[in-house]
Structures are given as C-alpha cells and as structure tokens.
CSV table of C-alpha atoms in Angstrom, one decimal:
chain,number,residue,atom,x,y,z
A,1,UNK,CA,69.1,-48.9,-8.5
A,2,UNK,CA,67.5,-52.2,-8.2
A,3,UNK,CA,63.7,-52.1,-8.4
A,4,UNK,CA,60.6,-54.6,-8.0
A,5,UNK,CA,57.4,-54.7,-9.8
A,6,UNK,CA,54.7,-56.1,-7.5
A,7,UNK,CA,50.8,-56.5,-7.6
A,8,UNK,CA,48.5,-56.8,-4.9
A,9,UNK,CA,45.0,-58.0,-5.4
A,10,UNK,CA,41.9,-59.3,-4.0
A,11,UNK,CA,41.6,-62.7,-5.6
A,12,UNK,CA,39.2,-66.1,-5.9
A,13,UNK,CA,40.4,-69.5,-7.0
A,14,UNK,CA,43.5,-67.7,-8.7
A,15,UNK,CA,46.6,-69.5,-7.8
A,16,UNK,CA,49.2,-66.9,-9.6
A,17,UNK,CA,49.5,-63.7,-11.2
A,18,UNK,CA,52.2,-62.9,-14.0
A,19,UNK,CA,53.5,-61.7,-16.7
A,20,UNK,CA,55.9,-62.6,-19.8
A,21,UNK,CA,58.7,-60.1,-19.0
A,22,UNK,CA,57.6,-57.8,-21.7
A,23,UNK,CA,57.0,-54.3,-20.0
A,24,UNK,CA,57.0,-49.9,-21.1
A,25,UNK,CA,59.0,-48.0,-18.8
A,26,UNK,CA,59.4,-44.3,-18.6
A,27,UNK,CA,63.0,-44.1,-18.0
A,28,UNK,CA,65.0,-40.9,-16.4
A,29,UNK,CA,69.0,-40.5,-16.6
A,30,UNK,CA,70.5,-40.2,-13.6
A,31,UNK,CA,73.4,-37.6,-15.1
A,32,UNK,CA,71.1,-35.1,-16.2
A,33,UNK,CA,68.1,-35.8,-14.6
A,34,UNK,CA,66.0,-35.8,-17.8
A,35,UNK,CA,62.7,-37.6,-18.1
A,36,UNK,CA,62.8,-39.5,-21.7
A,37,UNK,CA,59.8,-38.6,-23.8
A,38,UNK,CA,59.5,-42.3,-25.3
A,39,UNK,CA,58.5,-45.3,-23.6
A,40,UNK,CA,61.1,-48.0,-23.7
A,41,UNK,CA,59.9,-51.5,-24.7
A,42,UNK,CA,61.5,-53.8,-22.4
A,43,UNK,CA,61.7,-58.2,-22.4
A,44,UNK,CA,63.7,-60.8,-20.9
A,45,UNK,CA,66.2,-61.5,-24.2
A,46,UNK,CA,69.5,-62.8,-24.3
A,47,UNK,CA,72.4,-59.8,-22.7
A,48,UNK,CA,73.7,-56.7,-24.6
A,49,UNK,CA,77.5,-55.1,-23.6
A,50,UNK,CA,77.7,-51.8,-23.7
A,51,UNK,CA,81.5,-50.0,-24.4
A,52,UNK,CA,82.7,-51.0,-21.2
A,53,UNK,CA,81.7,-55.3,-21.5
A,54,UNK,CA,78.7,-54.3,-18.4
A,55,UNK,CA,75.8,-56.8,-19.2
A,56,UNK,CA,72.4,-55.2,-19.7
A,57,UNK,CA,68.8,-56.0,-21.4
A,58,UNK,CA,68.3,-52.8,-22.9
A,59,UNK,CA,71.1,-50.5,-23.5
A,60,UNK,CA,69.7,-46.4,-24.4
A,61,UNK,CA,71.8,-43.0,-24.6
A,62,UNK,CA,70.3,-40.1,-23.1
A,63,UNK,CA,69.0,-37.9,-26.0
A,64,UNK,CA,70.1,-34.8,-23.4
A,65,UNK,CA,73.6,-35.9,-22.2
A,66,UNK,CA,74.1,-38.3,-24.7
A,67,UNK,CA,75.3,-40.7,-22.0
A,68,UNK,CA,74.7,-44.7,-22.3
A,69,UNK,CA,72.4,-46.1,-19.0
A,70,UNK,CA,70.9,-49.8,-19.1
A,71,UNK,CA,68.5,-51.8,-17.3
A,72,UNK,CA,68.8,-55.7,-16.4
A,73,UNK,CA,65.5,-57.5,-15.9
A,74,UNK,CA,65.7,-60.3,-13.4
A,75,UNK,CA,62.9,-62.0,-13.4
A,76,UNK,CA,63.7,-64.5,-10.5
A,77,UNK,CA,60.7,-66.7,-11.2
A,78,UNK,CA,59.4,-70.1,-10.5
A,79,UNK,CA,59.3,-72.5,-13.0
A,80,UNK,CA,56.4,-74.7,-13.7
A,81,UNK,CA,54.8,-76.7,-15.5
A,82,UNK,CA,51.0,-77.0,-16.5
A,83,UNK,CA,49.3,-79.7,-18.2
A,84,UNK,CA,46.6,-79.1,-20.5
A,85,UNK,CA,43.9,-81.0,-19.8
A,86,UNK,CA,42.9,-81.2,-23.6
A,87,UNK,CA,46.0,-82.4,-24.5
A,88,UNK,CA,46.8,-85.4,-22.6
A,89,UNK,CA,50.2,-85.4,-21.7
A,90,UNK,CA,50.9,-82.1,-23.4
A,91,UNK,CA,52.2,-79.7,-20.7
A,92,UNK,CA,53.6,-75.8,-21.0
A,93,UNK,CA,56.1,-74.3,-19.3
A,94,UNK,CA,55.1,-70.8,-17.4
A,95,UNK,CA,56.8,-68.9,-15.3
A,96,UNK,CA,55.0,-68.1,-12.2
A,97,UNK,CA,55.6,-64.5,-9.8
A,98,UNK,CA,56.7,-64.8,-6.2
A,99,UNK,CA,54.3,-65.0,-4.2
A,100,UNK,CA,55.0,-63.3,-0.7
A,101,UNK,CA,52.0,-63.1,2.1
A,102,UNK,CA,49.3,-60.8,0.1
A,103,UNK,CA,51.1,-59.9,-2.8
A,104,UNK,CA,53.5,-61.2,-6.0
A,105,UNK,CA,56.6,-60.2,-7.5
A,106,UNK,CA,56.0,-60.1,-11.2
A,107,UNK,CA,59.5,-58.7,-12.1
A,108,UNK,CA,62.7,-57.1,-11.2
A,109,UNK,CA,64.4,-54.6,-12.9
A,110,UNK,CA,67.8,-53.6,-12.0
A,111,UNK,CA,69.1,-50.1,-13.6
A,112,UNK,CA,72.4,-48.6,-14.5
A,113,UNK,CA,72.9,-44.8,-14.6
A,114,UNK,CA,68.9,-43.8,-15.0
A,115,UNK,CA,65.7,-44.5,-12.9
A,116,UNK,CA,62.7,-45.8,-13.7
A,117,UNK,CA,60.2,-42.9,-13.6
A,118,UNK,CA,57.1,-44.7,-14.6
A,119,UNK,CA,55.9,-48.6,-15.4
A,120,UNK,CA,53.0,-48.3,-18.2
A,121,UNK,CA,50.6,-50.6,-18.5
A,122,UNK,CA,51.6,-54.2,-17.6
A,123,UNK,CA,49.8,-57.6,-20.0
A,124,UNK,CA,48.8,-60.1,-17.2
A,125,UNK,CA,48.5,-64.0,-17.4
A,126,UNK,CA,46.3,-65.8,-14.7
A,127,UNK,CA,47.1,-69.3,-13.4
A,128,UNK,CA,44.1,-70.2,-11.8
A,129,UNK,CA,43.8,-73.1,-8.7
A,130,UNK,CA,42.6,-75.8,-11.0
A,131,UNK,CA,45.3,-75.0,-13.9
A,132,UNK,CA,43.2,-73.5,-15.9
A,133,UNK,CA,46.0,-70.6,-17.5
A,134,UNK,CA,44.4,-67.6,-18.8
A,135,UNK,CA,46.7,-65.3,-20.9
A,136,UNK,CA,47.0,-61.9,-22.3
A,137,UNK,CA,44.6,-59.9,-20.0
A,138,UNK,CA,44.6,-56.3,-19.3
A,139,UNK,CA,43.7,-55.4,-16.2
A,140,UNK,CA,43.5,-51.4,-16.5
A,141,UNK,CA,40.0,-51.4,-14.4
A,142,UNK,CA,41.6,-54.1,-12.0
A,143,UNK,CA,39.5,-56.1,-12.2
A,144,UNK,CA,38.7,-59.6,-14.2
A,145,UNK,CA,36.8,-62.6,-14.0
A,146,UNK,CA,35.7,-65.8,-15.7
A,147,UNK,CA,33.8,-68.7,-15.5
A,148,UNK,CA,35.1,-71.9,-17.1
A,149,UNK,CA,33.0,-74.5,-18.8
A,150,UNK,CA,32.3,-76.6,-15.5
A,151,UNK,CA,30.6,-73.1,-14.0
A,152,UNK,CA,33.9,-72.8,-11.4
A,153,UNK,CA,34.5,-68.7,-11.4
A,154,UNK,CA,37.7,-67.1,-10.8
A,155,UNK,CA,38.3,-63.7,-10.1
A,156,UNK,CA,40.9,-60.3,-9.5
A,157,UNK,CA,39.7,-57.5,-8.2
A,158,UNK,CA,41.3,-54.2,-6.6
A,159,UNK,CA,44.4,-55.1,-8.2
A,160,UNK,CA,47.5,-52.4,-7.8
A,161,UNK,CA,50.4,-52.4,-9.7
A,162,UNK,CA,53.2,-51.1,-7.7
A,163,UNK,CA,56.9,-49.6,-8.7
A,164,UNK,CA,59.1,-50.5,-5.6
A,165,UNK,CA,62.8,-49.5,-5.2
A,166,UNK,CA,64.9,-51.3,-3.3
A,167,UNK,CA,67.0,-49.9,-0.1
A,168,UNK,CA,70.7,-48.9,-2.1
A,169,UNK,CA,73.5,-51.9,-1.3
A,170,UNK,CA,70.6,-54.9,-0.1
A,171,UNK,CA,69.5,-57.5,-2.4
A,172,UNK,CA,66.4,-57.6,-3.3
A,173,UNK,CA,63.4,-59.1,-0.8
C-alpha cells in the first residue's frame, strides 16, 4: 500500500511546512489483521533486506503471525538551501514538503504486507517567506505563531494532519 502524509493549514508569511522524516506509526499486518500494540519509530536511514533481498526502512514481524512486513519512506522532497542571515555565507540544507494548491506532502510511506493504522504525533519545522527556519514545533493545538526580532509575525492555524492511501497500482500524486 503506498500512503501519503499531508497537512493542510491556514497560514501567514509561512513559505513551507515539514518535517525530518522521523515519524510513530501504528502499524496493522495485513495476514492476520492484528493491530500492533507499540508504536513503531520510523526515519529516513540507509535500506534494510529482509530474507528475500526486498529493500525496506523498517523491517518488524508480526508478534501474532510471526510474519516479516516493512515500510519504505519516500520522502520525495525538494531540496533547498537557506542561508543564515547571521552567518554570512553559511547556508543549511532543508528539505522542503510538496507543496500542491492548499496543501503539502510531508512524506510518503510505502508498506509491505501491513497497513498503517494510525500516524502519532508528527515534529514540524517551519520555513517562513523571509527564510527565517523555525524547527522542532509541535503543533497538537494546530496552531503556532511567532514574531521575529524585526516585529514580522508568521503564523499556522487550523492545521490537519491527514493519513492518505493511495488508489492500489497508481503512483503516487
């Protein structure tokens, strides 16, 4: 199953929304159709193989069926980079969502032989119009805002994390 990870929001002066790959997912096998207990940490890290050489990010066994599943993340981002104002000539590398019409792709998450059930909270970064980059912000209320040292305010508001599965046999959108 092949799955995105989008947020929609209301937002001023806020040029991206994103995260660092690094997500807790509720995961269900798709064998026996049990719901694990744990969350599963997931990142963006270097491939595992499972027994049969398939490619995956995390690689679990079912503690009912004791059946391997995995899930590839695929983050599909744009790379950019932002220079730091404070540092002249000093710039970091980010890697921004996809931005489509009123919403952005954070992540997506491809998964082998178990669903994702449910996506726990998410850690946000903000990259805001003037390249201000604001990082590590939990948006559980969705909502945020801040004003930088000039007085210039940026803001998120009615933001909604949403778990979106992809039509079986199409790429993803």
């Amino acid at each position: 199953m092949k799955y995105q990870i989008i947020v929609r929001a209301d937002t001023k002066n806020v040029l991206n929304i994103f995260i660092d790959q690094e997500m807790s997912l509720i995961l269900k096998c798709s064998r026996c159709n049990v719901i694990r207990e744990n969350a599963v940490d997931c990142t963006l890290k270097p491939l595992q193989k499972d027994n049969f050489s398939n490619k995956y990010s995390e690689i679990m066994k079912c503690h009912e069926c004791k059946e391997q599943y995995g899930l590839k993340i695929d983050p599909a981002l744009n790379h950019k980079h932002i220079t730091k104002p404070s540092l002249d000539g000093i710039y970091e590398e980010v890697n921004l969502s996809i931005k489509k019409d009123n919403y952005f792709v954070v992540t997506r998450i491809e998964t082998f032989d178990c669903e994702i059930y449910k996506v726990n909270k998410l850690i946000y970064n903000v990259l805001c119009e003037d390249k201000n980059l604001y990082r590590n912000i939990q948006l559980d209320g969705g909502f945020w805002s801040e004003i930088d040292k000039s007085g210039k305010s940026y803001e998120i508001s009615d933001l909604q994390m949403e778990l979106v599965e992809c039509p079986r046999g199409r790429k993803y959108s």
